[in-house]
mmCIF file of C-alpha atoms in Angstrom:
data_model
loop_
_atom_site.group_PDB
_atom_site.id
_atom_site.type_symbol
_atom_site.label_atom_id
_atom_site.label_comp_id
_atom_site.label_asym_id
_atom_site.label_seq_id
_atom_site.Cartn_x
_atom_site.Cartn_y
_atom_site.Cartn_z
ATOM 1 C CA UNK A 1 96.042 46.782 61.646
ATOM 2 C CA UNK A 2 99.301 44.405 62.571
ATOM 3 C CA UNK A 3 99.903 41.955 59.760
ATOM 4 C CA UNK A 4 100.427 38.560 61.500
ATOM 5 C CA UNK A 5 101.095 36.997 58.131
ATOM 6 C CA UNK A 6 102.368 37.952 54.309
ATOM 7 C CA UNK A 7 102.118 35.139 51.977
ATOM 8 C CA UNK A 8 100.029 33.916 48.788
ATOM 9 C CA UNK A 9 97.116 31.681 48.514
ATOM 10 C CA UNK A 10 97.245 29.641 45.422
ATOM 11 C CA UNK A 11 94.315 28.539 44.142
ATOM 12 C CA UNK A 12 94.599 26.107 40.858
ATOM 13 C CA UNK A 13 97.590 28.028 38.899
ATOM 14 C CA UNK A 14 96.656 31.360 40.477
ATOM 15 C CA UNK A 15 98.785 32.785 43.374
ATOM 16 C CA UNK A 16 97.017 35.907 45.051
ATOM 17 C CA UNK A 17 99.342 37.722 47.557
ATOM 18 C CA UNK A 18 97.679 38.373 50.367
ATOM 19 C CA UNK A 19 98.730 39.687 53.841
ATOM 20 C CA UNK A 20 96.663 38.082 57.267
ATOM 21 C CA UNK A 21 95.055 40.369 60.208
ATOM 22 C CA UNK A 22 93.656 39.718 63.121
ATOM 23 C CA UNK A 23 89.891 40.185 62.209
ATOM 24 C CA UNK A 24 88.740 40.270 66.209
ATOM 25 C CA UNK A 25 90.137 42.049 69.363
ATOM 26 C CA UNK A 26 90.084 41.114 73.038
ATOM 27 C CA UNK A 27 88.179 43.645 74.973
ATOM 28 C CA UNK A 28 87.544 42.431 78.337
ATOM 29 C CA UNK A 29 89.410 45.184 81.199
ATOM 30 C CA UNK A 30 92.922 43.534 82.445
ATOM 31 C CA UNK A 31 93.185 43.790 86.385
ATOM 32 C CA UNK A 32 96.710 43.685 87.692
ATOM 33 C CA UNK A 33 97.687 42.467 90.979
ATOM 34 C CA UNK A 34 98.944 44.711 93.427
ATOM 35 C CA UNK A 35 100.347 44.753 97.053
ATOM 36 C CA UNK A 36 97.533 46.204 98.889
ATOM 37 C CA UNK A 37 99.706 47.925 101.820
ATOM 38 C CA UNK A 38 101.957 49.982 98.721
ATOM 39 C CA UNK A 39 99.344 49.748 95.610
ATOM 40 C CA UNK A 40 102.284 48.510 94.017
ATOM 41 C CA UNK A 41 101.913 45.705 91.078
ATOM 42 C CA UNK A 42 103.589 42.345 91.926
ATOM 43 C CA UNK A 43 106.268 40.943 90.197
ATOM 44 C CA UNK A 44 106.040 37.061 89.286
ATOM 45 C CA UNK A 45 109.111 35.406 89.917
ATOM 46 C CA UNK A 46 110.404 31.945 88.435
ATOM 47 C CA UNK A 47 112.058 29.317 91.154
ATOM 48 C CA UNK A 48 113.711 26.246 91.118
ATOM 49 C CA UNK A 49 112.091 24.602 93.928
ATOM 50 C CA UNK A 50 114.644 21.760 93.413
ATOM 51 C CA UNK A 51 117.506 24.404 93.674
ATOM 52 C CA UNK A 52 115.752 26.337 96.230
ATOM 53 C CA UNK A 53 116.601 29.906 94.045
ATOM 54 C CA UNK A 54 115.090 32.365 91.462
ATOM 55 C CA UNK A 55 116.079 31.671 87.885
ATOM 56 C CA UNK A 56 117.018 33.959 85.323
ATOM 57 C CA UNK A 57 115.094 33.811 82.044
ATOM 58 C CA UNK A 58 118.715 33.069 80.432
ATOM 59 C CA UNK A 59 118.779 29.241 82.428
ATOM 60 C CA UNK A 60 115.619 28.050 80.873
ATOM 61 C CA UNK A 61 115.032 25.703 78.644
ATOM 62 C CA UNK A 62 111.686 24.406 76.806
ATOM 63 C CA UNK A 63 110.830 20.905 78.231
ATOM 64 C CA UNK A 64 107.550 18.288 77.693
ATOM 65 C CA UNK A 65 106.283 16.234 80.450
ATOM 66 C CA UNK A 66 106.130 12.974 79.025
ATOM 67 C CA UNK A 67 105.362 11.122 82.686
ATOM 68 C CA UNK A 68 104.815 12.682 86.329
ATOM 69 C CA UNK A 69 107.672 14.875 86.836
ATOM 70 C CA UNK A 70 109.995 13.128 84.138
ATOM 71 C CA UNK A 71 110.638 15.669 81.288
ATOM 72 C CA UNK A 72 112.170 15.542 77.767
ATOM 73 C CA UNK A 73 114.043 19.078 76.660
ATOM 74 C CA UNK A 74 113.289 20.355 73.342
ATOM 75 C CA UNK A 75 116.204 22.644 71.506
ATOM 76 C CA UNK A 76 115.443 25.843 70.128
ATOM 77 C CA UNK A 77 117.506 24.466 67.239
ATOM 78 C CA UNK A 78 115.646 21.424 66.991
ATOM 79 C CA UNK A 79 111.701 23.482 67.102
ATOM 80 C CA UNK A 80 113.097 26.045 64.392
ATOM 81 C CA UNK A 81 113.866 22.652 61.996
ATOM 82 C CA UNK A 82 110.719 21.439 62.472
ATOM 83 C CA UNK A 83 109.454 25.628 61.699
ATOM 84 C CA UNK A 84 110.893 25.080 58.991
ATOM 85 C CA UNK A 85 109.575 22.290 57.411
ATOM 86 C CA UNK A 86 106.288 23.379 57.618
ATOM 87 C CA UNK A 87 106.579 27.145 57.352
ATOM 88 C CA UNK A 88 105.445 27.528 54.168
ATOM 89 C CA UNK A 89 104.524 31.586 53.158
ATOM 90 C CA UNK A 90 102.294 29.713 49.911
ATOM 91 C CA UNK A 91 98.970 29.100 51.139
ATOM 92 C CA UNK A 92 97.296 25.924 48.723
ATOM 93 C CA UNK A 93 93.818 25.429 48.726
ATOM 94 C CA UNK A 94 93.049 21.137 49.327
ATOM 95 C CA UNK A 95 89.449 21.439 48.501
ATOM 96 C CA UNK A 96 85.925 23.617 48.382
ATOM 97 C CA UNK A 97 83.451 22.788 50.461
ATOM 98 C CA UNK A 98 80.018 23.762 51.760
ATOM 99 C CA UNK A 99 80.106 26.048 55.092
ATOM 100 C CA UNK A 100 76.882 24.495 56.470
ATOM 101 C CA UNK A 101 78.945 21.026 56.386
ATOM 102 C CA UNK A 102 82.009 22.592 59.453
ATOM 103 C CA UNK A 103 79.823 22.745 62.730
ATOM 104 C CA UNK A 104 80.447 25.413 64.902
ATOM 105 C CA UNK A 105 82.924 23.356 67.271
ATOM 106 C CA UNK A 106 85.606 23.637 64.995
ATOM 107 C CA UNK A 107 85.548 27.923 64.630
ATOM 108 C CA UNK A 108 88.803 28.885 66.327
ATOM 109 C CA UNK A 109 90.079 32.375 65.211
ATOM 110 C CA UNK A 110 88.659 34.743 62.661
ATOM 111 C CA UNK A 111 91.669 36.903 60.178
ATOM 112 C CA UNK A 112 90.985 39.194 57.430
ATOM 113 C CA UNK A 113 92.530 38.536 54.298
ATOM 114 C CA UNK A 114 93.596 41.740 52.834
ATOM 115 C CA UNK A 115 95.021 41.850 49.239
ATOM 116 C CA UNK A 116 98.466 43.310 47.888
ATOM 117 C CA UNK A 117 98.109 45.670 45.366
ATOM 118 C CA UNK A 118 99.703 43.267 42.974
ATOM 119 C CA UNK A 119 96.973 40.522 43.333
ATOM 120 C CA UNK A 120 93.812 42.390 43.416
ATOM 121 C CA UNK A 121 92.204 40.851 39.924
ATOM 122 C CA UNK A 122 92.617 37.377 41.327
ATOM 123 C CA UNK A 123 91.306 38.163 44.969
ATOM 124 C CA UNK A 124 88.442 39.107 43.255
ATOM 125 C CA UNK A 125 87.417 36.523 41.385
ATOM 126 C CA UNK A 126 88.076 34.354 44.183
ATOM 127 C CA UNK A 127 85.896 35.926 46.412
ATOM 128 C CA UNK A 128 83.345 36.465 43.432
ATOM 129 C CA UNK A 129 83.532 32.394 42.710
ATOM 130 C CA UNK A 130 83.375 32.082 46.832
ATOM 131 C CA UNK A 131 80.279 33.729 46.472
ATOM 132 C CA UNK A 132 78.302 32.403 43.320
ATOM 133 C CA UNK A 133 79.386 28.909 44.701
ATOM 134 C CA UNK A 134 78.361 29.969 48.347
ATOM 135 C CA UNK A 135 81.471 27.297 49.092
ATOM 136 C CA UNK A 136 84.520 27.866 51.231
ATOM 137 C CA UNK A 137 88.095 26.491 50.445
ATOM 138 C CA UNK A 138 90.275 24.529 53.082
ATOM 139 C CA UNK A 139 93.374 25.164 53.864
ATOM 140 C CA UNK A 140 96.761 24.985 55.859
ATOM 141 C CA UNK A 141 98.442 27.862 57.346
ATOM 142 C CA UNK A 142 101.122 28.272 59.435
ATOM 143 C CA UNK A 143 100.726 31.114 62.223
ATOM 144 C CA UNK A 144 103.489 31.949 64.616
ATOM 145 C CA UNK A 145 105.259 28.708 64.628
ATOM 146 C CA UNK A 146 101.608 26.571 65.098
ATOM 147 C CA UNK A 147 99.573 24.722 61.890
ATOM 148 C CA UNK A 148 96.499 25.534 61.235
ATOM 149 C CA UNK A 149 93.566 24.223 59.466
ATOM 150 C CA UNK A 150 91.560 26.657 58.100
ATOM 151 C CA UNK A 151 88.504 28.000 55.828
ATOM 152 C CA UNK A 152 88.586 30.274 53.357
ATOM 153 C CA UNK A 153 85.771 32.134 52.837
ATOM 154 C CA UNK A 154 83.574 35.452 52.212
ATOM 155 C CA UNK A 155 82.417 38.265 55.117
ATOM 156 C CA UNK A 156 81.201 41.731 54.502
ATOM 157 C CA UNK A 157 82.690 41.752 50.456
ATOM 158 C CA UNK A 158 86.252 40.408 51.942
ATOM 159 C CA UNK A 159 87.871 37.353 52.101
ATOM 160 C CA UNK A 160 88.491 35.980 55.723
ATOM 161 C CA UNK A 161 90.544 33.126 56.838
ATOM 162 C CA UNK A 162 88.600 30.748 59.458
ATOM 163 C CA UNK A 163 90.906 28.668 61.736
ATOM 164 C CA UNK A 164 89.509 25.483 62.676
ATOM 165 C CA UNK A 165 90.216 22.728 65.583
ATOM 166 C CA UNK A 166 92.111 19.408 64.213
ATOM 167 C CA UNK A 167 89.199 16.462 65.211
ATOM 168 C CA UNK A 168 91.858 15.403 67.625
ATOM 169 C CA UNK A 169 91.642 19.105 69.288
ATOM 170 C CA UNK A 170 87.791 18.323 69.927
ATOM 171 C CA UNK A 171 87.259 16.367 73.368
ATOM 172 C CA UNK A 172 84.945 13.370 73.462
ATOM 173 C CA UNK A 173 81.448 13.426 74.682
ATOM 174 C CA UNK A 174 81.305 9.968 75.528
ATOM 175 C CA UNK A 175 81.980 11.111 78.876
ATOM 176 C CA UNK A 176 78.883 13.382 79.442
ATOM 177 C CA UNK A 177 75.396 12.153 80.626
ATOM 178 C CA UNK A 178 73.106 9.295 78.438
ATOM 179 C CA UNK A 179 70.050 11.135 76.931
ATOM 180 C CA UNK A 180 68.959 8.518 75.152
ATOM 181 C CA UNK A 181 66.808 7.360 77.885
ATOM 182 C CA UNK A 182 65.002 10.169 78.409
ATOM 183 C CA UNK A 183 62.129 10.120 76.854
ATOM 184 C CA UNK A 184 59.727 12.902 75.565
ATOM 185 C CA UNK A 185 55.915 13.577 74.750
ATOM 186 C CA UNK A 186 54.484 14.752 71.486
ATOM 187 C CA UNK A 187 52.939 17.561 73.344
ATOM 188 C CA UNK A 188 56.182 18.477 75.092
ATOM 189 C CA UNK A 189 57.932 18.639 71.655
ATOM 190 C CA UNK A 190 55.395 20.709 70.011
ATOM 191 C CA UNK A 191 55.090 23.540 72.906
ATOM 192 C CA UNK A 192 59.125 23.619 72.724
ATOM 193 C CA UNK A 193 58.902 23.930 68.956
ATOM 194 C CA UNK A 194 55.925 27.046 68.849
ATOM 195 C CA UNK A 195 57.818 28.749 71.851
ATOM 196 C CA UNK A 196 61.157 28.611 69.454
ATOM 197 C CA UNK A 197 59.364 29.997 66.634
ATOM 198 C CA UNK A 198 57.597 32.744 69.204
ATOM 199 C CA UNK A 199 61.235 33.804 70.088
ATOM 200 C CA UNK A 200 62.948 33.768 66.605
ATOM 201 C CA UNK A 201 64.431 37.088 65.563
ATOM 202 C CA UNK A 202 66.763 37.736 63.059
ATOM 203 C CA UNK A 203 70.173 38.042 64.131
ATOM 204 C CA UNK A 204 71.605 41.740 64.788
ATOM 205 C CA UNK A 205 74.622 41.294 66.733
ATOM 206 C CA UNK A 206 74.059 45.276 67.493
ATOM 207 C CA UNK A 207 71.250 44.055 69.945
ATOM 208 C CA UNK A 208 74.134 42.817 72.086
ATOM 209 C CA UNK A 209 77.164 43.651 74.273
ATOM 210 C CA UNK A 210 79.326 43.204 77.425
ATOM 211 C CA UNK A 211 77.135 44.186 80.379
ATOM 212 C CA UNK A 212 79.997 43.217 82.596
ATOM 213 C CA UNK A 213 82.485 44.746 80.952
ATOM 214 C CA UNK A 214 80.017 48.188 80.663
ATOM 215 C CA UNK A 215 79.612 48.072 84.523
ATOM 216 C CA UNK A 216 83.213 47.365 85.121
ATOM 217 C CA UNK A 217 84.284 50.388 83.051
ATOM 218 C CA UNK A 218 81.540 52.640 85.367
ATOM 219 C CA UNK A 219 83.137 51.453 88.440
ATOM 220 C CA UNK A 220 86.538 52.275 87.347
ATOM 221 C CA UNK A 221 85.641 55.976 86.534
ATOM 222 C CA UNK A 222 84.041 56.736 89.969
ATOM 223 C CA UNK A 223 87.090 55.305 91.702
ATOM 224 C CA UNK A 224 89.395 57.173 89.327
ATOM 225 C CA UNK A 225 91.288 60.210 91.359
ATOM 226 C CA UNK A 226 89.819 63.729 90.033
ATOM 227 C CA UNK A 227 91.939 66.206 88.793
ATOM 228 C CA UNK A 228 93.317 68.042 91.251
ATOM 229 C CA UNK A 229 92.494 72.058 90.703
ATOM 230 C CA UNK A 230 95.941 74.113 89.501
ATOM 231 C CA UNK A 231 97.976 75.226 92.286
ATOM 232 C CA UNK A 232 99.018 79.220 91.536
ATOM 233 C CA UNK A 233 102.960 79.734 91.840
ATOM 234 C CA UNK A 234 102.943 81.372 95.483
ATOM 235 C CA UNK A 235 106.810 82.780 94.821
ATOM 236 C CA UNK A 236 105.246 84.176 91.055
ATOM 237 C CA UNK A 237 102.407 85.528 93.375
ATOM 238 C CA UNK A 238 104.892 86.859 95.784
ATOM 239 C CA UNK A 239 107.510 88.562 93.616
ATOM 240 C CA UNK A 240 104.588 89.995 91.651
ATOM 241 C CA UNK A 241 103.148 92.071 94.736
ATOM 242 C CA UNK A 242 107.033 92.870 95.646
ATOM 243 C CA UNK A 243 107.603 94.316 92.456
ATOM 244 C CA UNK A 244 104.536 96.641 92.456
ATOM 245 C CA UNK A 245 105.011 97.397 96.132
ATOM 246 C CA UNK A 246 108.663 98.881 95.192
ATOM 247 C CA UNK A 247 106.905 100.479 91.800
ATOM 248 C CA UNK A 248 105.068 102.383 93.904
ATOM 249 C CA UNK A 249 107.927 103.520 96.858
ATOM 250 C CA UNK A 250 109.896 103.990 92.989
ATOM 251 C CA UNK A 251 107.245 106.329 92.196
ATOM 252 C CA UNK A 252 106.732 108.021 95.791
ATOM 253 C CA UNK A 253 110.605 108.599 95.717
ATOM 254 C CA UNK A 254 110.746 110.127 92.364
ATOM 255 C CA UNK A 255 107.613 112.562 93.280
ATOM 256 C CA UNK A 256 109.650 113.836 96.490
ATOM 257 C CA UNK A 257 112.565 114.559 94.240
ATOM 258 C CA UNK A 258 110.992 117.135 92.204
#
């Protein structure tokens, strides 16, 4: 697996080296646009409709939008400073907490956390005290130039790294429907609640997958192009019969000799 990260974690006076992979992988099929009289892929150009010409990648510059149409320009420079700053490889944890406490709006990304040979002992017993505790630690990470706030915590014997959402990240719901005035039965409840119960199963995420994706994958291979058969080497074929055709006047010739 790519490492996306090689740091430490350090939790109290205990630094475990640790390196950071991706723990999930985007499956879905990628369709490419194509020109549909040549079946050739398209090429996205960038233009300056101001300039009224394509730009090379070499004239561009990072920019933020800070009204309609009126834009600030950020330095390479300047974003590696602020990189900087906060790129740090030493990964502290702020706290433990409980998992049940994070709701599931805040999940982001999921890493593995594998351990370097040298801090193996102390991985352990982290992910043994992880365990006994059935807590998670918080932490901040940077990954690829972005902070991060993220869990710590314990999946399938191995430590895993949880990226959450800031609260900022999370949008508002004051802007979706009132349901407080809706209001419900105590028969209405308890049906809901039995038919719940009737339908609990415990979780096997084996019981699932992409039906989409599985029909997308069928229709692919019937439209694929079949192998065409092996073409024999008419000229091979050719000289071949040639050269046993003259064998044989070879032969004929040396007969009449004799």
């Amino acid at each position: 697996m790519q490492t996306i990260f090689r740091g430490s974690i350090e939790f109290g006076l205990v630094s475990i080296p640790i390196k950071l992979h991706a723990a999930t992988e985007d499956r879905d099929i990628k369709l490419r646009q194509l020109h549909a009289e040549c079946k050739n892929p398209v090429k996205q150009l960038k233009f300056c409709p101001v300039c009224n010409r394509e730009v090379d990648l070499n004239e561009l510059v990072k920019g933020y939008e800070y009204a309609s149409d009126r834009f600030i320009v950020i330095s390479d420079e300047e974003l590696a400073g602020i990189k900087s700053d906060v790129e740090d490889k030493s990964v502290e944890i702020i706290e433990f907490i409980r998992l049940s406490e994070i709701d599931p709006i805040f999940f982001d990304k999921t890493y593995y956390l594998a351990s370097n040979t040298a801090g193996t002992k102390a991985y352990a017993l982290l992910k043994e005290s992880l365990m006994t505790t059935r807590k998670v630690g918080i932490v901040k990470i940077t990954i690829r130039s972005k902070e991060r706030l993220a869990v710590i915590r314990v999946f399938n014997n191995y430590l895993v790294l949880e990226t959450l959402h800031f609260p900022d990240e999370i949008r508002s719901t004051m802007e979706l429907s009132n349901l407080s005035s809706i209001k419900l039965t105590k028969k209405e409840k308890e049906v809901a609640l039995a038919l719940i119960e009737q339908m609990t199963e415990k979780f096997d995420p084996s019981n699932y997958y992409d039906e989409y994706r599985e029909k997308l994958e069928k229709l692919i291979k019937t439209k694929m192009p079949k192998r065409a058969e092996p073409v024999p080497d008419a000229s091979h074929i050719l000289s071949l019969m040639d050269a046993m055709e003259r064998s044989i006047v070879h032969i004929q010739q040396q007969k009449q000799a004799k």
